[in-house]
Amino acid sequence: MDSLSDEQRSVLDEFASITNVSLDDQERANKSVILLQNHSFNLNNAVLSYFENGLDNVVRNPTPEVVPTPEESFASGAERFESTAVHRNLHDEFVMDSFLPKLPKAPKISNHWQFDLGIHMSRSAFRASEKESEINSSSTQVSSQRRPNFLWIILLIIPKALSMLYSFIRYLFGINTSSMYKALPSSFDYENYEESYNIVKETDGVNAEELHIKTNDFNNLHEASQRDFRFLTVVLVDDSSVGFAKQFLQSPNLKSLLEECSENDFYVANISKSPEALELAHTYKVRRVPYVMLVGNVTRNPQVMSSMSVIYKSNLVYDKESGDPQLANKVIRNLKKSVNHYNPQLVSKRYDKQEMELSRLLKEQQDEAYLKTLAQDREKKQEKQRKLEEEEQKRKLEKVRQGFIFSLIENNWFETQLKDLTAKEVVRVSIKIPDGRRMIQKFPKTMSMSAMYLFVETQLFESKENAEYEQCDMTVEEFCEKFTFNFELFKPLPKVVVPAEKLTIEEFQEIKSGDNILVEYLIDNETDEEEES
């Protein structure tokens, strides 16, 4: 990058501003230089190549090798020509392009004036506080008045008299100079700064919002003009030419200009009252005021990428005493010509920007829809995986349940609980299951109510031939806590539901010998069985 010329570096900076490529990143900066070198620093072609392919695959074009001409006598002229051909971009070497004048560039202004204004405001506040303290201290003291010296009176009167005499002679002989041709001040006089000054508010019959008029923030207007492809008209005056600005704003031709092209902003400021306006005048090398300038993101050569340029400018001669109203109308007519000439270019660029914005929004919507679809597919996959895991867990639990029930049946666990028990220690009940079978069974009074449910579960269990059941090391209490039953036990007339709890038969006190107990499937389970069938 150090070997680039000033013009090439200017092209690189403009390429970075258009493509939003950070030159602080050394790798991307080097690739940007290579891309520009591949296109012979043609900004338009380089930008098009960037938006089509980006910078990831940018490589330096290989230098064409010159193949020596065949020495054989039978080599044709075409072969000799093809062997020494070096392909070049003849359009970039077309000399007439250099004769087409370019529009002057319209840069932003520096923000140094804000720092100077801040220093002035702080100094003014400090002086005001000091003055207030001096007044307070002097009020307590008796000030002695001294009679003015006669010499001082003469020194004050004579310069004023000479100034009046000089003005009378100029008026008598019709001499009129200086005020219309005075040069701009090199620095701003902050003693004349008025924070509340607004030239638009002092102009009667002017609506700032309707006419798109601003009196500050030039850089923001510059950015909006460049980004949104709008015209920006600048009007600079001083205290002696404020009348021109008022005539310009009050002219009916200005509204006519906005009716023909509404995409036009106005910046109107007084360089005697605004340090920003004076900074703007110095940046654009204004020779005198009133000064009118039209700025836009346009180009005179269609082969060159557009940039912020000065389309029209005029350093006017304004006589404060005569105040010619036709001067403002003449300037507006010239502005109309320039606007009408470049407005189609800005309109086409606005349409291109809208199409790019719509394409970007469409791509964002497509990407959003794609990501949403991916998220939905991921959720469906996770839901499917969760259901498979739940079903696998249910199958494992069902195998454990069947293995435990099969082990109870195979080991005659309920019969072993009745050994060595007397008739008073057991309860003899009749149990009727849904398939119509009725059985008489004895239970120890110390057996839990959930164990009675487990006994019914063994009677409902249907063992399959050649089926293998897993051995399960589990107690009856652990099984009753881990598994639920899909049926309910109850005593009819009156109906008393037998709970599946750890409560013993003796503690429950509702089951006596000779009672009938019915088995009823739960409604939810019956509904599930019907749906499965």
Short mmCIF file of C-alpha atoms in Angstrom, two decimals, residues 7-336:
data_model
loop_
_atom_site.label_atom_id
_atom_site.label_comp_id
_atom_site.label_asym_id
_atom_site.label_seq_id
_atom_site.Cartn_x
_atom_site.Cartn_y
_atom_site.Cartn_z
CA GLU A 7 -4.57 9.16 -7.05
CA GLN A 8 -4.55 5.39 -6.46
CA ARG A 9 -4.88 5.89 -2.72
CA SER A 10 -7.85 8.19 -3.36
CA VAL A 11 -9.47 5.44 -5.46
CA LEU A 12 -8.78 2.95 -2.66
CA ASP A 13 -10.39 5.23 -0.06
CA GLU A 14 -13.45 5.70 -2.26
CA PHE A 15 -13.64 1.92 -2.84
CA ALA A 16 -13.57 1.37 0.93
CA SER A 17 -16.30 3.95 1.55
CA ILE A 18 -18.59 2.39 -1.08
CA THR A 19 -18.05 -1.26 -0.12
CA ASN A 20 -17.69 -0.63 3.65
CA VAL A 21 -14.39 -2.53 3.68
CA SER A 22 -12.23 -1.75 6.73
CA LEU A 23 -8.73 -0.70 5.72
CA ASP A 24 -7.57 -1.30 9.30
CA ASP A 25 -7.70 -5.03 8.54
CA GLN A 26 -4.38 -5.56 6.77
CA GLU A 27 -5.50 -8.71 4.94
CA ARG A 28 -8.69 -7.16 3.54
CA ALA A 29 -6.83 -3.95 2.67
CA ASN A 30 -4.23 -5.91 0.68
CA LYS A 31 -6.95 -7.85 -1.14
CA SER A 32 -8.71 -4.57 -1.97
CA VAL A 33 -5.48 -3.25 -3.51
CA ILE A 34 -5.05 -6.47 -5.51
CA LEU A 35 -8.65 -6.25 -6.75
CA LEU A 36 -8.11 -2.65 -7.87
CA GLN A 37 -4.81 -3.55 -9.55
CA ASN A 38 -6.52 -6.42 -11.41
CA HIS A 39 -8.98 -3.85 -12.82
CA SER A 40 -6.30 -1.18 -13.50
CA PHE A 41 -7.76 0.93 -10.66
CA ASN A 42 -11.10 1.23 -12.48
CA LEU A 43 -13.39 1.95 -9.52
CA ASN A 44 -16.60 0.97 -11.28
CA ASN A 45 -15.34 -2.46 -12.42
CA ALA A 46 -13.70 -3.17 -9.06
CA VAL A 47 -16.89 -2.38 -7.14
CA LEU A 48 -18.97 -4.59 -9.46
CA SER A 49 -16.48 -7.43 -9.03
CA TYR A 50 -16.58 -7.00 -5.24
CA PHE A 51 -20.38 -7.21 -5.03
CA GLU A 52 -20.38 -10.26 -7.32
CA ASN A 53 -17.52 -12.30 -5.84
CA GLY A 54 -16.38 -10.56 -2.63
CA LEU A 55 -12.78 -10.52 -1.42
CA ASP A 56 -12.35 -14.12 -0.26
CA ASN A 57 -11.17 -15.47 -3.61
CA VAL A 58 -9.22 -12.43 -4.83
CA VAL A 59 -5.83 -13.36 -6.30
CA ARG A 60 -3.39 -11.35 -8.33
CA ASN A 61 -3.73 -11.86 -12.08
CA PRO A 62 -0.73 -13.76 -13.46
CA THR A 63 1.69 -11.80 -15.59
CA PRO A 64 1.34 -12.91 -19.22
CA GLU A 65 4.34 -14.86 -20.42
CA VAL A 66 5.76 -13.97 -23.85
CA VAL A 67 6.26 -17.16 -25.83
CA PRO A 68 9.18 -16.90 -28.30
CA THR A 69 8.28 -16.83 -31.98
CA PRO A 70 8.71 -20.17 -33.71
CA GLU A 71 11.97 -20.27 -35.65
CA GLU A 72 10.78 -22.86 -38.13
CA SER A 73 10.22 -21.50 -41.61
CA PHE A 74 6.86 -23.21 -41.87
CA ALA A 75 5.37 -21.28 -38.89
CA SER A 76 2.46 -19.19 -40.07
CA GLY A 77 1.94 -15.50 -39.36
CA ALA A 78 -1.10 -16.31 -37.21
CA GLU A 79 0.99 -18.60 -34.99
CA ARG A 80 3.65 -15.93 -34.58
CA PHE A 81 0.95 -13.37 -33.70
CA GLU A 82 -0.76 -15.63 -31.15
CA SER A 83 2.52 -16.49 -29.51
CA THR A 84 3.40 -12.84 -28.83
CA ALA A 85 -0.11 -11.52 -28.08
CA VAL A 86 -0.58 -9.65 -24.80
CA HIS A 87 -4.22 -9.00 -23.96
CA ARG A 88 -4.95 -5.51 -22.61
CA ASN A 89 -8.00 -3.53 -21.61
CA LEU A 90 -8.06 -1.01 -24.45
CA HIS A 91 -11.00 0.87 -22.92
CA ASP A 92 -8.87 1.88 -19.93
CA GLU A 93 -6.21 3.20 -22.34
CA PHE A 94 -8.66 5.25 -24.40
CA VAL A 95 -7.08 8.71 -24.21
CA MET A 96 -10.29 10.63 -24.80
CA ASP A 97 -11.59 9.71 -21.34
CA SER A 98 -9.10 12.11 -19.80
CA PHE A 99 -10.59 15.05 -21.73
CA LEU A 100 -14.01 14.62 -20.11
CA PRO A 101 -14.02 17.08 -17.16
CA LYS A 102 -14.87 15.74 -13.74
CA LEU A 103 -17.12 17.42 -11.24
CA PRO A 104 -15.36 18.91 -8.18
CA LYS A 105 -15.58 16.72 -5.11
CA ALA A 106 -17.83 17.77 -2.24
CA PRO A 107 -16.18 16.63 1.03
CA LYS A 108 -17.49 16.82 4.56
CA ILE A 109 -16.25 19.56 6.83
CA SER A 110 -13.92 19.17 9.79
CA ASN A 111 -15.30 19.19 13.33
CA HIS A 112 -12.53 21.37 14.77
CA TRP A 113 -14.94 24.28 14.99
CA GLN A 114 -16.91 22.39 17.64
CA PHE A 115 -13.81 22.19 19.83
CA ASP A 116 -13.14 25.92 19.39
CA LEU A 117 -16.79 26.72 20.15
CA GLY A 118 -16.63 24.65 23.32
CA ILE A 119 -13.55 26.55 24.48
CA HIS A 120 -15.28 29.87 23.76
CA MET A 121 -18.42 28.85 25.66
CA SER A 122 -16.40 27.78 28.69
CA ARG A 123 -14.40 31.02 28.60
CA SER A 124 -17.57 33.09 28.31
CA ALA A 125 -19.06 31.31 31.29
CA PHE A 126 -15.85 31.89 33.28
CA ARG A 127 -15.78 35.62 32.38
CA ALA A 128 -19.45 35.98 33.29
CA SER A 129 -18.82 34.44 36.69
CA GLU A 130 -15.79 36.71 37.26
CA LYS A 131 -17.77 39.78 36.21
CA GLU A 132 -20.57 38.87 38.58
CA SER A 133 -18.11 38.48 41.45
CA GLU A 134 -16.50 41.87 40.64
CA ILE A 135 -19.89 43.57 40.65
CA ASN A 136 -20.73 42.04 44.00
CA SER A 137 -17.39 43.08 45.48
CA SER A 138 -17.55 46.61 44.06
CA SER A 139 -21.05 47.20 45.47
CA THR A 140 -19.61 47.02 48.97
CA GLN A 141 -17.02 49.69 48.23
CA VAL A 142 -17.51 53.39 47.64
CA SER A 143 -16.31 54.23 44.13
CA SER A 144 -14.87 57.65 43.56
CA GLN A 145 -15.92 59.29 40.31
CA ARG A 146 -13.27 61.01 38.32
CA ARG A 147 -14.00 63.77 35.85
CA PRO A 148 -13.24 62.79 32.24
CA ASN A 149 -10.19 64.35 30.66
CA PHE A 150 -10.83 66.79 27.79
CA LEU A 151 -8.18 65.05 25.68
CA TRP A 152 -10.10 61.78 25.84
CA ILE A 153 -13.26 63.49 24.64
CA ILE A 154 -11.43 64.85 21.60
CA LEU A 155 -9.95 61.40 20.78
CA LEU A 156 -13.41 59.85 20.90
CA ILE A 157 -15.15 62.51 18.77
CA ILE A 158 -12.57 63.04 16.01
CA PRO A 159 -12.52 59.44 14.58
CA LYS A 160 -16.31 59.37 14.53
CA ALA A 161 -16.43 62.73 12.75
CA LEU A 162 -13.86 61.61 10.17
CA SER A 163 -15.85 58.41 9.52
CA MET A 164 -19.05 60.39 8.95
CA LEU A 165 -17.20 62.80 6.64
CA TYR A 166 -15.78 59.91 4.64
CA SER A 167 -19.23 58.35 4.28
CA PHE A 168 -20.68 61.71 3.14
CA ILE A 169 -17.98 62.10 0.45
CA ARG A 170 -18.60 58.55 -0.82
CA TYR A 171 -22.32 59.25 -1.01
CA LEU A 172 -21.77 62.66 -2.67
CA PHE A 173 -19.52 61.29 -5.43
CA GLY A 174 -21.30 57.92 -5.83
CA ILE A 175 -18.32 55.86 -4.70
CA ASN A 176 -19.41 52.31 -3.77
CA THR A 177 -16.75 49.66 -3.09
CA SER A 178 -15.45 47.29 -0.49
CA SER A 179 -18.58 45.85 1.19
CA MET A 180 -19.53 43.76 -1.83
CA TYR A 181 -16.01 42.45 -2.43
CA LYS A 182 -14.60 42.03 1.04
CA ALA A 183 -12.75 38.79 1.72
CA LEU A 184 -13.91 36.16 4.16
CA PRO A 185 -12.43 36.28 7.68
CA SER A 186 -9.71 33.74 8.35
CA SER A 187 -11.14 32.88 11.77
CA PHE A 188 -14.50 33.16 13.45
CA ASP A 189 -15.19 36.07 15.78
CA TYR A 190 -16.83 34.32 18.71
CA GLU A 191 -17.91 37.63 20.19
CA ASN A 192 -20.62 37.71 17.48
CA TYR A 193 -21.74 34.11 18.15
CA GLU A 194 -25.40 33.80 19.03
CA GLU A 195 -26.58 30.33 19.97
CA SER A 196 -30.25 31.16 19.43
CA TYR A 197 -29.71 32.83 16.04
CA ASN A 198 -31.79 31.32 13.22
CA ILE A 199 -31.99 33.05 9.86
CA VAL A 200 -35.13 31.11 8.89
CA LYS A 201 -37.09 32.31 11.94
CA GLU A 202 -36.22 35.91 11.05
CA THR A 203 -37.67 35.42 7.55
CA ASP A 204 -41.42 35.98 7.29
CA GLY A 205 -43.63 33.44 5.57
CA VAL A 206 -41.07 30.62 5.46
CA ASN A 207 -41.80 27.12 6.79
CA ALA A 208 -38.50 25.32 7.43
CA GLU A 209 -40.06 21.83 7.42
CA GLU A 210 -42.04 22.44 4.24
CA LEU A 211 -38.99 23.71 2.35
CA HIS A 212 -36.57 21.15 3.87
CA ILE A 213 -34.36 23.89 5.34
CA LYS A 214 -31.67 23.30 7.95
CA THR A 215 -29.34 25.85 9.54
CA ASN A 216 -26.87 23.38 11.13
CA ASP A 217 -25.57 19.78 10.97
CA PHE A 218 -24.09 20.04 7.48
CA ASN A 219 -22.31 16.69 7.77
CA ASN A 220 -25.58 14.90 8.56
CA LEU A 221 -27.21 16.51 5.52
CA HIS A 222 -24.17 15.49 3.47
CA GLU A 223 -24.52 11.86 4.59
CA ALA A 224 -28.27 11.84 3.87
CA SER A 225 -27.67 13.29 0.42
CA GLN A 226 -25.04 10.65 -0.35
CA ARG A 227 -27.04 7.76 1.12
CA ASP A 228 -30.50 8.65 -0.21
CA PHE A 229 -29.38 10.26 -3.50
CA ARG A 230 -30.86 13.69 -2.74
CA PHE A 231 -29.78 17.14 -3.84
CA LEU A 232 -28.24 19.46 -1.24
CA THR A 233 -28.36 23.21 -1.84
CA VAL A 234 -26.05 25.39 0.28
CA VAL A 235 -26.60 29.13 0.78
CA LEU A 236 -23.97 31.05 2.76
CA VAL A 237 -24.31 34.73 3.69
CA ASP A 238 -22.92 37.20 6.21
CA ASP A 239 -24.47 40.07 8.15
CA SER A 240 -24.28 42.39 5.13
CA SER A 241 -25.96 39.89 2.74
CA VAL A 242 -28.67 38.38 4.97
CA GLY A 243 -31.20 40.12 2.73
CA PHE A 244 -30.25 37.83 -0.16
CA ALA A 245 -30.95 34.73 1.94
CA LYS A 246 -34.37 36.08 2.90
CA GLN A 247 -35.18 36.90 -0.75
CA PHE A 248 -34.01 33.42 -1.75
CA LEU A 249 -36.23 31.70 0.83
CA GLN A 250 -39.26 33.91 0.12
CA SER A 251 -39.06 33.51 -3.65
CA PRO A 252 -42.03 31.62 -5.17
CA ASN A 253 -39.59 30.06 -7.62
CA LEU A 254 -38.10 28.08 -4.71
CA LYS A 255 -41.41 26.31 -4.11
CA SER A 256 -41.63 25.71 -7.83
CA LEU A 257 -38.19 24.09 -7.69
CA LEU A 258 -39.31 21.79 -4.87
CA GLU A 259 -42.46 20.87 -6.76
CA GLU A 260 -40.36 19.71 -9.71
CA CYS A 261 -37.89 17.87 -7.49
CA SER A 262 -38.93 17.29 -3.88
CA GLU A 263 -35.74 15.32 -3.10
CA ASN A 264 -33.83 18.49 -2.28
CA ASP A 265 -32.51 19.75 1.06
CA PHE A 266 -31.35 23.28 1.84
CA TYR A 267 -28.59 24.41 4.18
CA VAL A 268 -28.80 28.15 4.88
CA ALA A 269 -26.38 29.77 7.35
CA ASN A 270 -24.70 33.05 8.26
CA ILE A 271 -20.89 32.86 8.46
CA SER A 272 -20.86 35.83 10.84
CA LYS A 273 -23.07 33.99 13.35
CA SER A 274 -22.20 30.31 12.82
CA PRO A 275 -18.65 28.87 13.09
CA GLU A 276 -19.87 25.79 11.23
CA ALA A 277 -20.86 27.95 8.24
CA LEU A 278 -17.45 29.65 8.21
CA GLU A 279 -15.72 26.24 8.36
CA LEU A 280 -17.86 25.17 5.40
CA ALA A 281 -16.84 28.30 3.47
CA HIS A 282 -13.14 27.62 4.14
CA THR A 283 -13.47 23.93 3.17
CA TYR A 284 -15.02 24.80 -0.20
CA LYS A 285 -12.71 27.81 -0.69
CA VAL A 286 -15.48 30.37 -0.96
CA ARG A 287 -14.14 33.73 -2.15
CA ARG A 288 -17.06 35.91 -1.15
CA VAL A 289 -20.67 35.71 -0.01
CA PRO A 290 -23.48 35.32 -0.89
CA TYR A 291 -22.41 31.85 -2.02
CA VAL A 292 -24.80 29.26 -3.51
CA MET A 293 -23.80 25.67 -4.17
CA LEU A 294 -25.64 22.54 -5.37
CA VAL A 295 -24.25 19.17 -4.24
CA GLY A 296 -25.30 15.65 -5.24
CA ASN A 297 -24.10 12.06 -5.47
CA VAL A 298 -23.71 12.15 -9.25
CA THR A 299 -21.09 11.75 -11.98
CA ARG A 300 -20.54 13.37 -15.34
CA ASN A 301 -18.94 10.24 -16.85
CA PRO A 302 -21.21 7.14 -16.85
CA GLN A 303 -18.09 4.93 -16.76
CA VAL A 304 -17.07 6.40 -13.39
CA MET A 305 -18.70 5.57 -10.08
CA SER A 306 -20.74 8.47 -8.74
CA SER A 307 -19.60 10.40 -5.67
CA MET A 308 -20.53 13.54 -3.78
CA SER A 309 -19.73 16.35 -6.20
CA VAL A 310 -20.35 20.07 -6.62
CA ILE A 311 -22.84 20.39 -9.47
CA TYR A 312 -23.26 24.16 -9.40
CA LYS A 313 -21.65 27.01 -7.44
CA SER A 314 -21.73 30.76 -7.63
CA ASN A 315 -19.97 33.55 -5.73
CA LEU A 316 -22.51 36.36 -6.02
CA VAL A 317 -22.17 40.11 -5.86
CA TYR A 318 -24.95 41.51 -3.65
CA ASP A 319 -25.58 45.18 -2.97
CA LYS A 320 -27.08 45.55 0.47
CA GLU A 321 -28.43 49.02 -0.27
CA SER A 322 -30.19 48.18 -3.54
CA GLY A 323 -31.10 44.59 -2.61
CA ASP A 324 -31.86 43.39 -6.15
CA PRO A 325 -34.69 40.77 -5.79
CA GLN A 326 -34.01 39.39 -9.28
CA LEU A 327 -30.65 38.03 -8.17
CA ALA A 328 -32.28 35.28 -6.08
CA ASN A 329 -34.66 34.35 -8.93
CA LYS A 330 -31.75 34.16 -11.35
CA VAL A 331 -29.85 31.81 -9.04
CA ILE A 332 -32.93 29.58 -8.60
CA ARG A 333 -33.36 29.36 -12.39
CA ASN A 334 -29.76 28.20 -12.70
CA LEU A 335 -30.35 25.68 -9.93
CA LYS A 336 -33.40 24.37 -11.82
#
